[in-house]
PDB file of C-alpha atoms in Angstrom:
ATOM      1  CA  MET A 296      25.263  24.214  -5.999  1.00 47.00           C
ATOM      2  CA  ILE A 297      24.460  20.585  -5.268  1.00 50.00           C
ATOM      3  CA  ARG A 298      21.465  19.603  -7.354  1.00 53.00           C
ATOM      4  CA  PRO A 299      19.631  16.387  -6.461  1.00 48.00           C
ATOM      5  CA  ARG A 300      19.810  13.587  -9.001  1.00 45.00           C
ATOM      6  CA  GLY A 301      17.034  13.953 -11.554  1.00 44.00           C
ATOM      7  CA  ALA A 302      16.632  17.702 -11.004  1.00 45.00           C
ATOM      8  CA  SER A 303      15.607  19.422 -14.230  1.00 46.00           C
ATOM      9  CA  ASP A 304      18.088  21.996 -15.499  1.00 52.00           C
ATOM     10  CA  ASN A 305      15.280  24.347 -16.548  1.00 52.00           C
ATOM     11  CA  ARG A 306      13.937  24.762 -13.016  1.00 68.00           C
ATOM     12  CA  THR A 307      14.981  27.620 -10.775  1.00 85.00           C
ATOM     13  CA  THR A 308      17.245  26.993  -7.816  1.00 88.00           C
ATOM     14  CA  ASP A 309      14.341  27.738  -5.470  1.00 91.00           C
ATOM     15  CA  ALA A 310      12.077  25.192  -7.204  1.00 92.00           C
ATOM     16  CA  TRP A 311      14.489  22.270  -7.276  1.00 92.00           C
ATOM     17  CA  LEU A 312      15.603  22.946  -3.720  1.00 95.00           C
ATOM     18  CA  SER A 313      11.976  22.961  -2.569  1.00 96.00           C
ATOM     19  CA  GLU A 314      11.455  19.608  -4.324  1.00 94.00           C
ATOM     20  CA  ALA A 315      14.597  18.228  -2.675  1.00 95.00           C
ATOM     21  CA  LEU A 316      13.343  19.243   0.784  1.00 96.00           C
ATOM     22  CA  ILE A 317       9.912  17.720   0.100  1.00 96.00           C
ATOM     23  CA  ARG A 318      11.533  14.434  -0.969  1.00 94.00           C
ATOM     24  CA  GLU A 319      13.576  14.395   2.244  1.00 95.00           C
ATOM     25  CA  ILE A 320      10.371  14.921   4.241  1.00 95.00           C
ATOM     26  CA  ILE A 321       8.456  12.193   2.390  1.00 93.00           C
ATOM     27  CA  VAL A 322      11.190   9.592   2.943  1.00 90.00           C
ATOM     28  CA  GLN A 323      11.452  10.713   6.589  1.00 90.00           C
ATOM     29  CA  ARG A 324      15.004  12.029   6.544  1.00 94.00           C
ATOM     30  CA  LEU A 325      13.384  15.163   7.951  1.00 95.00           C
ATOM     31  CA  GLN A 326      10.913  14.275  10.686  1.00 94.00           C
ATOM     32  CA  PRO A 327       7.686  16.106  11.643  1.00 95.00           C
ATOM     33  CA  GLY A 328       8.379  19.060  13.927  1.00 94.00           C
ATOM     34  CA  MET A 329      12.079  19.217  12.977  1.00 96.00           C
ATOM     35  CA  PRO A 330      13.341  22.807  12.684  1.00 96.00           C
ATOM     36  CA  LEU A 331      14.535  23.853   9.230  1.00 96.00           C
ATOM     37  CA  ARG A 332      17.182  26.559   9.389  1.00 95.00           C
ATOM     38  CA  GLU A 333      17.866  28.634   6.301  1.00 95.00           C
ATOM     39  CA  GLN A 334      21.624  28.828   6.809  1.00 95.00           C
ATOM     40  CA  GLU A 335      21.981  25.074   7.354  1.00 96.00           C
ATOM     41  CA  ILE A 336      20.004  24.370   4.170  1.00 96.00           C
ATOM     42  CA  ALA A 337      22.019  26.947   2.231  1.00 95.00           C
ATOM     43  CA  ASP A 338      25.299  25.430   3.413  1.00 95.00           C
ATOM     44  CA  ARG A 339      24.238  21.830   2.727  1.00 93.00           C
ATOM     45  CA  TYR A 340      23.055  22.525  -0.811  1.00 93.00           C
ATOM     46  CA  GLN A 341      25.583  25.280  -1.522  1.00 93.00           C
ATOM     47  CA  VAL A 342      22.980  27.876  -2.398  1.00 93.00           C
ATOM     48  CA  SER A 343      22.294  31.393  -1.179  1.00 94.00           C
ATOM     49  CA  ARG A 344      20.302  31.990   1.966  1.00 94.00           C
ATOM     50  CA  PRO A 345      17.535  33.821   0.012  1.00 95.00           C
ATOM     51  CA  SER A 346      17.177  30.696  -2.179  1.00 95.00           C
ATOM     52  CA  ALA A 347      16.850  28.541   0.930  1.00 95.00           C
ATOM     53  CA  ARG A 348      14.229  30.936   2.318  1.00 95.00           C
ATOM     54  CA  GLU A 349      12.209  30.843  -0.920  1.00 96.00           C
ATOM     55  CA  ALA A 350      12.456  27.033  -1.101  1.00 96.00           C
ATOM     56  CA  LEU A 351      11.007  26.787   2.395  1.00 97.00           C
ATOM     57  CA  ARG A 352       8.204  29.140   1.385  1.00 96.00           C
ATOM     58  CA  LEU A 353       7.382  26.974  -1.642  1.00 96.00           C
ATOM     59  CA  ALA A 354       7.389  23.813   0.472  1.00 96.00           C
ATOM     60  CA  ALA A 355       5.073  25.565   2.945  1.00 96.00           C
ATOM     61  CA  GLN A 356       2.618  26.418   0.154  1.00 95.00           C
ATOM     62  CA  VAL A 357       2.021  22.705  -0.472  1.00 94.00           C
ATOM     63  CA  GLY A 358       1.759  21.729   3.182  1.00 94.00           C
ATOM     64  CA  PHE A 359       5.080  20.066   4.003  1.00 97.00           C
ATOM     65  CA  VAL A 360       6.599  22.958   5.958  1.00 97.00           C
ATOM     66  CA  GLU A 361       5.233  25.394   8.534  1.00 96.00           C
ATOM     67  CA  ILE A 362       6.682  28.908   8.771  1.00 94.00           C
ATOM     68  CA  LEU A 363       6.161  30.340  12.235  1.00 90.00           C
ATOM     69  CA  PRO A 364       6.416  34.109  12.859  1.00 86.00           C
ATOM     70  CA  TRP A 365       9.625  34.951  14.712  1.00 83.00           C
ATOM     71  CA  ARG A 366      10.455  31.249  15.145  1.00 86.00           C
ATOM     72  CA  GLY A 367      11.520  30.164  11.676  1.00 90.00           C
ATOM     73  CA  ALA A 368      10.405  27.062   9.788  1.00 96.00           C
ATOM     74  CA  ARG A 369       9.827  23.441  10.714  1.00 97.00           C
ATOM     75  CA  VAL A 370       8.521  20.267   9.113  1.00 97.00           C
ATOM     76  CA  THR A 371       4.717  20.203   9.382  1.00 96.00           C
ATOM     77  CA  ASN A 372       3.310  17.991  12.114  1.00 94.00           C
ATOM     78  CA  ILE A 373       0.004  16.555  10.842  1.00 93.00           C
ATOM     79  CA  ASP A 374      -2.265  14.867  13.376  1.00 91.00           C
ATOM     80  CA  ILE A 375      -4.536  11.917  12.657  1.00 90.00           C
ATOM     81  CA  ASP A 376      -7.621  14.064  12.077  1.00 91.00           C
ATOM     82  CA  GLN A 377      -5.761  16.136   9.490  1.00 93.00           C
ATOM     83  CA  PHE A 378      -4.533  12.944   7.846  1.00 93.00           C
ATOM     84  CA  LEU A 379      -8.125  11.722   7.574  1.00 92.00           C
ATOM     85  CA  ASP A 380      -9.041  15.052   5.982  1.00 94.00           C
ATOM     86  CA  ILE A 381      -6.207  14.633   3.461  1.00 95.00           C
ATOM     87  CA  LEU A 382      -7.503  11.171   2.598  1.00 94.00           C
ATOM     88  CA  GLY A 383     -11.031  12.546   2.172  1.00 95.00           C
ATOM     89  CA  ILE A 384      -9.772  15.132  -0.320  1.00 96.00           C
ATOM     90  CA  LEU A 385      -7.673  12.493  -2.069  1.00 97.00           C
ATOM     91  CA  GLU A 386     -10.721  10.248  -2.390  1.00 96.00           C
ATOM     92  CA  ASP A 387     -12.705  12.934  -4.209  1.00 97.00           C
ATOM     93  CA  VAL A 388      -9.886  14.024  -6.519  1.00 98.00           C
ATOM     94  CA  TYR A 389      -8.838  10.459  -7.361  1.00 98.00           C
ATOM     95  CA  ALA A 390     -12.426   9.499  -8.208  1.00 98.00           C
ATOM     96  CA  ARG A 391     -12.661  12.497 -10.533  1.00 98.00           C
ATOM     97  CA  CYS A 392      -9.377  11.649 -12.269  1.00 98.00           C
ATOM     98  CA  ALA A 393     -10.351   7.984 -12.680  1.00 98.00           C
ATOM     99  CA  ALA A 394     -13.711   8.948 -14.194  1.00 98.00           C
ATOM    100  CA  LEU A 395     -11.999  11.287 -16.652  1.00 98.00           C
ATOM    101  CA  ALA A 396      -9.368   8.664 -17.479  1.00 98.00           C
ATOM    102  CA  ALA A 397     -12.160   6.207 -18.325  1.00 98.00           C
ATOM    103  CA  GLU A 398     -13.291   8.704 -20.958  1.00 98.00           C
ATOM    104  CA  ARG A 399      -9.972  10.019 -22.189  1.00 98.00           C
ATOM    105  CA  MET A 400      -7.088   7.601 -21.630  1.00 98.00           C
ATOM    106  CA  PRO A 401      -5.843   6.501 -25.062  1.00 98.00           C
ATOM    107  CA  GLU A 402      -5.848   2.790 -25.764  1.00 98.00           C
ATOM    108  CA  ALA A 403      -2.121   3.021 -26.406  1.00 98.00           C
ATOM    109  CA  ALA A 404      -1.674   3.674 -22.649  1.00 98.00           C
ATOM    110  CA  PHE A 405      -3.567   0.566 -21.523  1.00 98.00           C
ATOM    111  CA  ALA A 406      -0.522  -1.724 -21.685  1.00 97.00           C
ATOM    112  CA  GLU A 407       1.413   0.591 -19.368  1.00 98.00           C
ATOM    113  CA  LEU A 408      -1.533   0.742 -16.961  1.00 97.00           C
ATOM    114  CA  ASP A 409      -1.591  -3.061 -16.854  1.00 96.00           C
ATOM    115  CA  ARG A 410       2.151  -3.095 -16.183  1.00 95.00           C
ATOM    116  CA  LEU A 411       1.786  -0.703 -13.239  1.00 95.00           C
ATOM    117  CA  VAL A 412      -1.024  -2.676 -11.532  1.00 93.00           C
ATOM    118  CA  PRO A 413       0.243  -5.958 -10.003  1.00 88.00           C
ATOM    119  CA  GLY A 414      -1.675  -8.873 -11.480  1.00 84.00           C
ATOM    120  CA  ASP A 415      -1.532 -11.086  -8.407  1.00 77.00           C
ATOM    121  CA  ALA A 416      -1.196 -10.694  -4.628  1.00 66.00           C
ATOM    122  CA  ALA A 417       1.954 -12.802  -4.762  1.00 66.00           C
ATOM    123  CA  LEU A 418       3.594  -9.941  -6.664  1.00 62.00           C
ATOM    124  CA  LEU A 419       3.041  -7.470  -3.820  1.00 64.00           C
ATOM    125  CA  PRO A 420       6.171  -6.362  -1.971  1.00 59.00           C
ATOM    126  CA  ASP A 421       6.899  -7.601   1.527  1.00 58.00           C
ATOM    127  CA  THR A 422       4.100  -6.193   3.691  1.00 52.00           C
ATOM    128  CA  ALA A 423       6.650  -5.394   6.390  1.00 47.00           C
ATOM    129  CA  ASP A 424       7.798  -2.557   4.128  1.00 54.00           C
ATOM    130  CA  LYS A 425       4.552  -0.757   3.367  1.00 57.00           C
ATOM    131  CA  GLY A 426       6.357   2.210   1.872  1.00 55.00           C
ATOM    132  CA  LYS A 427       6.843   0.144  -1.264  1.00 68.00           C
ATOM    133  CA  MET A 428       3.147  -0.685  -1.533  1.00 70.00           C
ATOM    134  CA  TYR A 429       2.191   2.938  -1.075  1.00 78.00           C
ATOM    135  CA  GLN A 430       4.691   3.940  -3.752  1.00 82.00           C
ATOM    136  CA  ILE A 431       3.010   1.504  -6.167  1.00 87.00           C
ATOM    137  CA  SER A 432      -0.375   3.093  -5.410  1.00 90.00           C
ATOM    138  CA  PHE A 433       1.047   6.594  -5.847  1.00 92.00           C
ATOM    139  CA  THR A 434       2.632   5.640  -9.189  1.00 94.00           C
ATOM    140  CA  ILE A 435      -0.664   4.220 -10.465  1.00 96.00           C
ATOM    141  CA  GLY A 436      -2.496   7.346  -9.313  1.00 96.00           C
ATOM    142  CA  ALA A 437       0.015   9.629 -11.026  1.00 96.00           C
ATOM    143  CA  PHE A 438      -0.456   7.681 -14.269  1.00 98.00           C
ATOM    144  CA  VAL A 439      -4.250   7.906 -14.033  1.00 98.00           C
ATOM    145  CA  GLY A 440      -3.990  11.642 -13.331  1.00 97.00           C
ATOM    146  CA  LYS A 441      -1.666  12.102 -16.306  1.00 97.00           C
ATOM    147  CA  HIS A 442      -4.265  10.541 -18.593  1.00 98.00           C
ATOM    148  CA  SER A 443      -7.278  12.298 -17.077  1.00 97.00           C
ATOM    149  CA  GLY A 444      -6.948  15.049 -19.653  1.00 96.00           C
ATOM    150  CA  SER A 445      -7.311  17.672 -16.913  1.00 97.00           C
ATOM    151  CA  PRO A 446      -4.069  19.450 -15.920  1.00 96.00           C
ATOM    152  CA  ILE A 447      -5.645  20.999 -12.808  1.00 96.00           C
ATOM    153  CA  ALA A 448      -7.069  17.674 -11.605  1.00 96.00           C
ATOM    154  CA  ARG A 449      -3.708  16.034 -12.199  1.00 96.00           C
ATOM    155  CA  ARG A 450      -1.848  18.705 -10.208  1.00 95.00           C
ATOM    156  CA  MET A 451      -4.294  18.437  -7.318  1.00 96.00           C
ATOM    157  CA  LEU A 452      -4.039  14.632  -7.308  1.00 96.00           C
ATOM    158  CA  ILE A 453      -0.240  14.704  -7.237  1.00 95.00           C
ATOM    159  CA  HIS A 454      -0.170  17.345  -4.499  1.00 95.00           C
ATOM    160  CA  VAL A 455      -2.645  15.645  -2.185  1.00 96.00           C
ATOM    161  CA  GLY A 456      -1.269  12.218  -3.074  1.00 94.00           C
ATOM    162  CA  ARG A 457       2.227  13.208  -1.963  1.00 94.00           C
ATOM    163  CA  LEU A 458       0.911  14.432   1.375  1.00 95.00           C
ATOM    164  CA  ALA A 459      -0.975  11.145   1.804  1.00 93.00           C
ATOM    165  CA  LEU A 460       2.078   9.077   0.797  1.00 89.00           C
ATOM    166  CA  TRP A 461       4.161  10.873   3.424  1.00 92.00           C
ATOM    167  CA  GLN A 462       1.614  10.356   6.179  1.00 91.00           C
ATOM    168  CA  GLN A 463       0.995   6.722   5.239  1.00 86.00           C
ATOM    169  CA  ARG A 464       4.680   6.034   5.686  1.00 83.00           C
ATOM    170  CA  LEU A 465       4.588   7.695   9.099  1.00 85.00           C
ATOM    171  CA  HIS A 466       1.393   6.063  10.410  1.00 82.00           C
ATOM    172  CA  ARG A 467       1.844   2.736   8.580  1.00 75.00           C
ATOM    173  CA  PRO A 468      -1.889   1.886   8.466  1.00 70.00           C
ATOM    174  CA  GLY A 469      -3.241  -1.309   7.016  1.00 67.00           C
ATOM    175  CA  SER A 470      -2.635  -5.036   7.132  1.00 72.00           C
ATOM    176  CA  VAL A 471      -1.970  -7.894   4.741  1.00 72.00           C
ATOM    177  CA  GLU A 472      -5.726  -8.127   4.178  1.00 77.00           C
ATOM    178  CA  SER A 473      -6.156  -4.421   3.461  1.00 78.00           C
ATOM    179  CA  GLU A 474      -3.240  -4.456   1.027  1.00 80.00           C
ATOM    180  CA  ILE A 475      -4.896  -7.300  -0.894  1.00 83.00           C
ATOM    181  CA  GLU A 476      -8.175  -5.357  -0.842  1.00 87.00           C
ATOM    182  CA  SER A 477      -6.334  -2.370  -2.243  1.00 87.00           C
ATOM    183  CA  LEU A 478      -4.811  -4.513  -4.980  1.00 88.00           C
ATOM    184  CA  TYR A 479      -8.232  -5.765  -6.050  1.00 92.00           C
ATOM    185  CA  ALA A 480      -9.604  -2.197  -6.046  1.00 94.00           C
ATOM    186  CA  HIS A 481      -6.742  -1.054  -8.275  1.00 95.00           C
ATOM    187  CA  GLN A 482      -7.366  -3.987 -10.618  1.00 95.00           C
ATOM    188  CA  LEU A 483     -11.066  -3.088 -10.797  1.00 97.00           C
ATOM    189  CA  MET A 484     -10.257   0.547 -11.499  1.00 98.00           C
ATOM    190  CA  ALA A 485      -7.841  -0.379 -14.294  1.00 98.00           C
ATOM    191  CA  ALA A 486     -10.386  -2.738 -15.877  1.00 98.00           C
ATOM    192  CA  ALA A 487     -13.113  -0.080 -15.667  1.00 98.00           C
ATOM    193  CA  ILE A 488     -10.891   2.553 -17.262  1.00 98.00           C
ATOM    194  CA  LYS A 489     -10.082   0.212 -20.145  1.00 98.00           C
ATOM    195  CA  SER A 490     -13.750  -0.699 -20.636  1.00 98.00           C
ATOM    196  CA  ARG A 491     -14.769   2.998 -20.432  1.00 98.00           C
ATOM    197  CA  GLN A 492     -16.969   2.502 -17.356  1.00 98.00           C
ATOM    198  CA  ARG A 493     -16.716   5.944 -15.815  1.00 98.00           C
ATOM    199  CA  ASP A 494     -18.769   5.357 -12.650  1.00 98.00           C
ATOM    200  CA  VAL A 495     -17.128   2.021 -11.858  1.00 98.00           C
ATOM    201  CA  ALA A 496     -13.668   3.532 -12.289  1.00 98.00           C
ATOM    202  CA  ALA A 497     -14.564   6.394  -9.934  1.00 98.00           C
ATOM    203  CA  GLY A 498     -15.988   4.012  -7.331  1.00 98.00           C
ATOM    204  CA  ALA A 499     -12.924   1.774  -7.444  1.00 97.00           C
ATOM    205  CA  ALA A 500     -10.628   4.781  -7.062  1.00 97.00           C
ATOM    206  CA  ARG A 501     -12.611   5.851  -3.996  1.00 97.00           C
ATOM    207  CA  ALA A 502     -12.315   2.334  -2.611  1.00 96.00           C
ATOM    208  CA  THR A 503      -8.511   2.385  -2.772  1.00 93.00           C
ATOM    209  CA  VAL A 504      -8.510   5.408  -0.450  1.00 94.00           C
ATOM    210  CA  LEU A 505     -11.376   4.220   1.762  1.00 92.00           C
ATOM    211  CA  ILE A 506      -9.426   1.074   2.604  1.00 88.00           C
ATOM    212  CA  THR A 507      -6.688   3.201   4.140  1.00 84.00           C
ATOM    213  CA  ARG A 508      -9.161   5.498   5.902  1.00 86.00           C
ATOM    214  CA  ARG A 509     -10.982   2.508   7.380  1.00 85.00           C
ATOM    215  CA  SER A 510      -7.745   1.043   8.738  1.00 78.00           C
ATOM    216  CA  LEU A 511      -7.004   4.345  10.490  1.00 78.00           C
ATOM    217  CA  HIS A 512     -10.453   4.914  11.931  1.00 67.00           C
ATOM    218  CA  PRO A 513     -12.914   2.013  11.622  1.00 59.00           C
ATOM    219  CA  GLU A 514     -16.109   3.793  12.749  1.00 54.00           C
ATOM    220  CA  PRO A 515     -18.437   3.638   9.725  1.00 44.00           C
ATOM    221  CA  GLY A 516     -19.414   7.303   9.832  1.00 43.00           C
ATOM    222  CA  ARG A 517     -15.859   8.498   9.946  1.00 40.00           C
ATOM    223  CA  ALA A 518     -14.304   6.044   7.559  1.00 38.00           C
ATOM    224  CA  PHE A 519     -16.937   6.553   4.899  1.00 36.00           C
ATOM    225  CA  GLY A 520     -17.239  10.309   5.040  1.00 39.00           C
ATOM    226  CA  GLY A 521     -19.945  10.777   7.669  1.00 39.00           C
ATOM    227  CA  ASN A 522     -20.072  13.616  10.169  1.00 38.00           C
ATOM    228  CA  ARG A 523     -17.183  13.848  12.548  1.00 34.00           C
TER     229      ARG A 523
END
């Protein structure tokens, strides 16, 4: 078996293989609509075909793969409306996690939060490579979720956040201005968490997602959660 680097030894073959396929999808080695054949996956990772089948099923459960009756599996193809829906869900879950983190994050974690949030726009990565900026946002979100004190909220944030990270890399929304806006929103959220301002932290977390939604669809009703 060929385990990806960083794969935990205590995970089943099906679980780590599913994670490996999801990582390949997120970094776009596997493109939307691409067929995923069990035997090819089994041969590439040197696992059994039943393990490949179960890994595809696990990846389908979290939205990265579609399994079509009588036609096999393929990478999910998410349209722009579905992406906006993902961002709407992410907005709600992130706001909840940020509010909880403002109550529960231990002071000992504040230094790490400050380290994760860039202190100045000059520290942002080259805006031509937005994947790096999105990875920063995802890392901050994962840290906030970790310190929300709610395992279920954390799992939901990571799940929806990974889907959003994948689609952001595909659609490449935003601009230099929106990235700076996002930086300021993250800074505000971090400051609110440290000062235990629950509502401000939740609002700033929402803002980080709204900036992306607005760049994808600028109509006020759509970008800010109105009727579609």
